[in-house]
C-alpha positions in Angstrom: 27.6 3.0 24.0 25.2 0.4 22.5 22.4 1.8 24.6 22.9 5.3 23.3 23.0 4.0 19.8 19.8 2.0 20.4 18.1 5.1 21.8 19.2 7.1 18.7 17.8 4.5 16.4 14.5 4.3 18.3 14.3 8.1 18.3 14.7 8.4 14.6 12.3 5.5 13.9 9.6 7.0 16.1 10.2 10.4 14.5 9.9 9.1 11.0 7.0 6.8 11.8 5.0 9.6 13.5 5.9 12.0 10.6 4.9 9.4 8.0 1.7 8.6 10.0 0.9 12.3 10.3 1.4 12.7 6.5 -0.7 9.6 5.8 -3.4 10.8 8.2 -3.5 14.2 6.7 -3.6 12.6 3.3 -6.6 10.5 4.4 -8.4 13.7 5.5 -7.6 15.2 2.1 -8.7 12.0 0.4 -12.0 12.1 2.4 -12.6 15.7 1.3 -11.8 14.7 -2.3 -14.2 11.7 -2.0 -16.8 13.9 -0.4 -16.7 16.3 -3.3 -16.4 13.7 -6.1 -19.0 11.4 -4.6 -21.4 14.2 -3.9 -21.3 15.6 -7.5 -20.6 12.6 -9.7 -22.9 9.6 -10.1 -21.8 6.1 -9.1 -21.1 5.1 -12.7 -18.7 8.1 -13.1 -17.0 7.3 -9.9 -16.8 3.7 -11.1 -14.8 4.9 -14.1 -12.3 6.5 -11.8 -12.1 3.4 -9.6 -11.7 1.1 -12.6 -8.8 3.3 -14.0 -7.0 3.1 -10.6 -7.6 -0.6 -10.3 -6.4 -1.4 -13.8 -3.4 0.9 -13.6 -2.4 -0.6 -10.2 -3.0 -4.1 -11.6 -0.6 -3.5 -14.4 2.1 -2.2 -12.0 1.5 -5.0 -9.5 1.9 -7.8 -12.0 4.5 -6.3 -14.4 6.8 -4.3 -12.2 8.4 -7.4 -10.8 8.0 -5.8 -7.4 11.2 -3.9 -8.0 10.2 -1.3 -5.3 11.0 -3.9 -2.6 14.5 -4.3 -4.1 14.9 -0.6 -4.3 14.3 -0.1 -0.6 16.4 -3.1 0.4 19.5 -2.4 -1.8 19.4 1.4 -1.5 19.3 1.2 2.3 22.1 -1.3 2.4 24.4 -0.4 -0.5 23.5 3.2 -1.3 21.9 4.7 -4.4 25.3 5.2 -6.1 25.7 1.4 -6.2 22.3 0.5 -7.5 21.5 3.4 -9.9 22.9 1.8 -13.1 21.1 -1.5 -12.5 17.8 0.3 -11.5 17.8 2.4 -14.7 18.0 -0.7 -16.9 15.3 -2.5 -15.0 12.9 0.5 -15.0 13.2 1.1 -18.7 12.3 -2.5 -19.4 9.3 -2.5 -17.1 7.9 0.7 -18.6 8.0 -0.9 -22.1 6.3 -4.0 -20.6 3.5 -2.0 -19.0 2.8 0.0 -22.2 2.8 -3.0 -24.6 0.8 -5.5 -22.4 -1.5 -2.7 -21.1 -2.5 -1.5 -24.5 -2.9 -5.1 -25.8 -5.1 -5.9 -22.9 -7.3 -2.9 -23.5 -8.0 -3.9 -27.1 -8.4 -7.6 -26.4 -10.9 -7.0 -23.6 -12.6 -4.1 -25.4 -15.9 -6.1 -25.8 -15.8 -7.7 -22.4 -14.3 -6.1 -19.3 -14.1 -2.6 -20.9 -17.4 -2.9 -22.8 -19.1 -0.1 -20.8 -15.9 2.0 -20.4 -15.0 4.7 -23.0 -11.8 3.8 -24.9 -10.0 7.0 -23.8 -10.4 6.0 -20.1 -9.2 2.5 -20.8 -6.0 3.9 -22.6 -5.4 6.4 -19.8 -5.4 3.5 -17.3 -2.2 2.3 -19.0 -0.7 5.8 -18.8 -1.7 6.0 -15.2 0.1 2.6 -14.6 3.3 3.9 -16.1 3.6 7.0 -14.0 2.3 5.2 -10.9 5.2 2.8 -11.3 7.8 5.5 -11.8 6.6 7.6 -9.0 6.7 4.6 -6.7 10.3 3.8 -7.6 11.4 7.4 -6.9 9.6 7.6 -3.6 11.1 4.1 -2.6 14.5 5.5 -3.3 13.8 8.3 -0.8 12.6 5.7 1.7 15.6 3.5 1.1 17.9 6.5 1.9 15.8 7.2 5.0 14.9 10.7 3.6 11.5 10.5 5.1 11.2 14.3 5.6 11.4 14.8 1.8 9.2 11.8 1.2 6.5 13.1 3.5 6.6 16.7 2.1 6.3 15.4 -1.5 3.4 13.1 -0.4 1.7 16.0 1.3 2.0 18.1 -1.8 0.5 15.3 -3.9 -2.5 15.0 -1.5 -3.2 18.7 -1.5 -3.0 19.0 -5.3 -5.3 16.0 -5.6 -7.9 17.6 -3.3 -7.6 20.9 -5.2 -8.3 19.2 -8.5 -11.2 17.3 -7.0 -13.2 20.6 -6.8 -13.0 20.8 -10.6 -16.1 18.6 -10.7 -18.2 21.6 -9.8 -17.2 23.2 -13.1 -16.7 20.0 -15.3 -18.9 17.1 -14.2 -16.8 14.5 -15.8 -14.3 12.0 -14.4 -11.8 12.9 -17.2 -10.5 16.0 -15.3 -9.9 13.9 -12.2 -8.1 11.2 -14.2 -5.8 13.6 -16.1 -5.0 15.6 -13.0 -4.0 12.4 -11.1 -1.5 11.6 -13.9 0.0 15.1 -14.0 0.4 15.1 -10.2 2.4 11.9 -10.4 4.7 13.5 -13.1 5.2 16.4 -10.7 6.1 14.0 -7.9 8.7 12.4 -10.0 10.2 15.8 -10.7 10.4 16.7 -7.0 12.0 13.4 -6.1 14.7 13.9 -8.7 15.4 17.4 -7.4 15.7 16.1 -3.8 18.1 13.3 -4.8 20.3 15.6 -6.8 20.6 18.2 -4.1 20.8 15.9 -1.0 24.0 14.3 0.3 24.7 10.7 -0.6 23.9 8.0 2.0 26.9 6.7 3.9 27.5 3.0 3.5 29.9 0.7 5.3 33.1 -0.3 3.5 32.0 -3.9 3.1 28.7 -2.9 1.4 30.3 -0.3 -0.9 30.1 -2.5 -4.0 28.1 -2.2 -7.3 24.8 -4.1 -7.4 24.0 -5.9 -10.6 20.6 -5.8 -12.3 20.4 -9.6 -12.1 20.8 -9.5 -8.3 18.1 -6.9 -7.9 15.7 -8.8 -10.2 16.4 -12.0 -8.3 15.4 -10.4 -5.0 12.4 -8.7 -6.6 11.0 -11.9 -8.0 11.0 -13.4 -4.6 8.8 -10.5 -3.4 6.9 -10.4 -6.7 4.9 -13.5 -6.3 3.8 -12.5 -2.8 3.0 -8.9 -3.8 0.9 -10.1 -6.8 -1.1 -12.5 -4.6 -1.5 -9.8 -2.0 -3.0 -7.5 -4.7 -5.3 -10.3 -5.8 -6.3 -11.0 -2.2 -7.2 -7.4 -1.6 -9.0 -6.6 -4.9 -10.2 -9.9 -6.4 -13.7 -9.3 -5.1 -13.8 -5.9 -6.8 -13.1 -7.4 -10.2 -15.6 -10.2 -9.6 -18.3 -7.7 -8.5 -17.6 -5.8 -11.8 -18.0 -9.1 -13.7 -21.3 -10.0 -12.2 -22.8 -6.5 -11.8 -22.7 -3.1 -13.4 -20.0 -0.5 -12.8 -22.3 1.3 -10.3 -22.0 -1.7 -7.9 -18.2 -1.5 -8.1 -18.5 2.2 -7.2 -20.5 1.3 -4.0 -18.3 -1.6 -3.0 -15.1 0.4 -3.6 -16.5 3.1 -1.3 -16.8 0.5 1.5 -13.4 -0.9 0.7 -11.8 2.6 0.7 -13.3 3.4 4.2 -12.0 0.1 5.5 -8.5 0.8 4.2 -8.3 4.0 6.3 -7.5 1.9 9.4 -4.3 0.8 7.6 -2.8 4.3 7.8 -0.6 3.5 10.8 0.4 0.0 9.8 1.5 1.2 6.4 3.4 4.1 7.9 5.3 2.0 10.4 6.0 -0.8 7.9 7.5 1.8 5.5 9.9 3.1 8.2 11.0 -0.1 9.8 11.7 -2.0 6.5 14.7 0.2 5.6 15.9 0.3 9.3 15.8 -3.5 9.6 17.5 -4.0 6.3 20.4 -1.9 7.6 20.7 -3.7 10.9 23.3 -6.5 11.5 22.1 -8.1 14.7 19.2 -10.5 14.5 18.0 -9.8 18.0 17.7 -6.1 17.3 15.6 -6.8 14.3 13.2 -9.0 16.2 12.9 -6.5 19.1 12.0 -3.7 16.7 9.5 -5.8 14.8 7.7 -7.1 17.9 7.3 -3.7 19.5 6.2 -2.0 16.3 3.7 -4.8 15.5 2.0 -4.8 19.0 1.7 -1.0 19.2 0.2 -0.8 15.7 -2.2 -3.6 16.2 -3.6 -2.2 19.5 -4.2 1.2 17.9 -5.7 -0.3 14.7 -8.1 -2.4 16.7 -9.5 0.8 18.4 -9.6 2.8 15.2 -11.4 0.1 13.3 -14.4 0.1 15.5 -14.4 3.9 15.8 -14.4 4.2 12.0 -17.3 1.7 11.7 -19.3 3.6 14.3 -18.7 7.0 12.6 -19.6 5.6 9.2 -22.9 4.3 10.4 -23.8 7.8 11.6 -22.4 10.0 8.8 -22.7 7.9 5.6 -26.5 8.0 5.5 -26.4 11.8 5.9 -23.4 12.7 3.8 -23.4 9.9 1.2 -27.0 8.7 1.0 -26.3 7.1 -2.5 -23.8 4.9 -0.8 -25.8 3.7 2.2 -25.5 0.1 0.9 -21.8 0.2 1.6 -22.4 0.2 5.4 -23.2 -3.5 5.8 -20.2 -4.4 3.7 -17.9 -2.1 5.8 -19.0 -3.9 9.0 -17.9 -7.2 7.5 -14.6 -5.9 6.0 -13.5 -4.2 9.2 -12.9 -7.6 10.9 -10.4 -8.7 8.3 -8.7 -5.2 8.3 -7.6 -5.8 11.9 -6.0 -9.2 11.3 -4.2 -8.1 8.1 -2.4 -5.5 10.2 -0.1 -8.3 11.4 0.7 -9.2 7.8 1.5 -5.6 6.8 4.1 -5.2 9.5 5.5 -8.7 9.7 5.7 -9.2 5.9 7.8 -6.1 5.4 10.0 -7.2 8.3 10.6 -10.6 6.8 11.4 -9.0 3.5 13.9 -6.8 5.2 15.6 -9.9 6.7 16.3 -10.8 3.0 13.7 -13.6 2.9 10.7 -12.1 1.0 9.9 -15.5 -0.5 8.4 -16.6 2.9 5.6 -14.2 2.4 4.3 -16.2 -0.5 2.8 -18.8 1.9 0.5 -16.4 3.7 -0.7 -14.7 0.5 -1.4 -18.0 -1.3 -3.6 -19.1 1.6 -5.4 -15.7 1.6 -6.0 -15.8 -2.2 -7.3 -19.4 -2.0 -10.0 -18.3 0.5 -10.8 -15.2 -1.5 -11.2 -16.6 -4.9 -13.3 -19.6 -3.8 -15.6 -17.6 -1.5 -16.0 -14.8 -4.0 -17.4 -17.0 -6.7 -19.6 -18.8 -4.2 -21.0 -15.8 -2.3 -21.0 -12.8 -4.7 -23.6 -14.1 -7.2 -26.2 -14.5 -4.3 -25.1 -11.9 -1.8 -23.7 -9.1 -4.0 -21.3 -6.7 -2.5 -21.9 -8.2 1.0 -20.6 -11.6 -0.4 -17.5 -9.7 -1.7 -17.0 -8.3 1.8 -17.2 -11.7 3.5 -14.8 -13.3 1.1 -12.3 -10.4 1.4 -12.6 -10.3 5.2 -12.0 -14.0 5.6 -9.0 -14.0 3.3 -7.4 -11.0 5.0 -7.9 -12.8 8.4 -6.3 -16.0 7.0 -3.3 -14.1 5.6 -2.7 -12.2 8.8 -2.8 -15.3 11.0 -0.5 -17.2 8.6 2.0 -14.3 8.7 2.1 -14.6 12.5 2.9 -18.3 12.3 5.6 -17.8 9.6 7.3 -15.0 11.6 7.3 -17.0 14.8 8.8 -20.0 13.1 11.4 -18.1 11.2 12.6 -16.0 14.1 11.9 -18.7 16.8 9.7 -16.2 18.6 7.0 -17.4 21.0 3.5 -16.4 19.8 2.6 -14.6 23.0 5.3 -12.0 22.4 3.3 -10.7 19.4 0.3 -10.1 21.8 1.6 -9.2 25.2 4.0 -6.3 25.7 7.1 -6.9 27.8 8.3 -4.7 30.6 11.1 -3.4 28.4 8.7 -2.4 25.7 6.3 -0.7 28.2 9.3 1.2 29.6 10.4 2.3 26.1 6.9 3.5 25.2 6.6 5.4 28.5 9.9 7.2 27.7 8.8 8.0 24.2 5.5 9.5 25.5 7.3 11.6 28.2 9.5 13.1 25.4 
């Protein structure tokens, strides 16, 4: 009986993971097309405005959202939406106000420094972008928490297609404003679609012991444990971008962000798998089952990511000089970044697994170590090496964070290190059965 249940769980996980990966991969293709169009028409400075808006909006969400999305997935998957809805509404209302107030205050305080070469309208729109980015994330996390990955993937696909369609507007209006406004409107549409799905779909079944109301304080307490780690992860990923902008002009940020965006494409599979297994692990009761799922997922993802990373670098060296000649300086930076992108794969899968065990605070250790490397190396290397220095600091920090996540997971679950590297006979058998299907 248990074996049949395990097969059913594995089947649904594989289905949702492959579906999410397919959606993400298709989104990456759409993103590449959008980037091809925007990069080919707009100059690096204009692309820099778009990048800056996205970074600032994401920064506001990362630091002010209290990482409530982690709590949304955990508590929705365990207790059901009906038991978290009231608390979540209160929390979201407060966070939206926080983003607006602090965001606008930051824009005006930094008007003559960080935003000195950025039009005021774009700076204000970064705050608006942050608000709707937060809300769209919350709604999609609810879908993930209820394991409604089919709806989640369809909505994500629609978002990617619309983003690509609007990218072609630069042929008619050579301004980043259209791209910025369309991205905000698309997020509004996403929120509307999520609400529609949640209203029409059946409620998630929860066990009798978990059918209790969850208070806002409980959700915030869990969120804060994740929040420190998530803030530091953001800093670890994007610190070099902000320092590059501080030392050089916005055009340099545009070039470095291009290399960074290319590097992030190898995270498609790790992100997809970590999304799916977090809600599954949170709903599991047996520790051994949680560890087995994490180990198998982590190894498969890392093997595939390793191959994809080097294929991506090889292809970039061939096509970037031809298709994006203005961004040829991004290639050396990409070669450096790709090393760290492989090691951070472990952190992406293991960190979400640890959070699903109800111990998100353990992820703080790995992110602190990563940030320490990044900040110190960025200020030392960027002034003399430019974007290549930024790439070195980021790659080293991602590697450090990934290796530390491995150590934490092994200590917490009492798992031998080799089990994260070498597949067992059982795992090989499971993969073979999945492939045959």
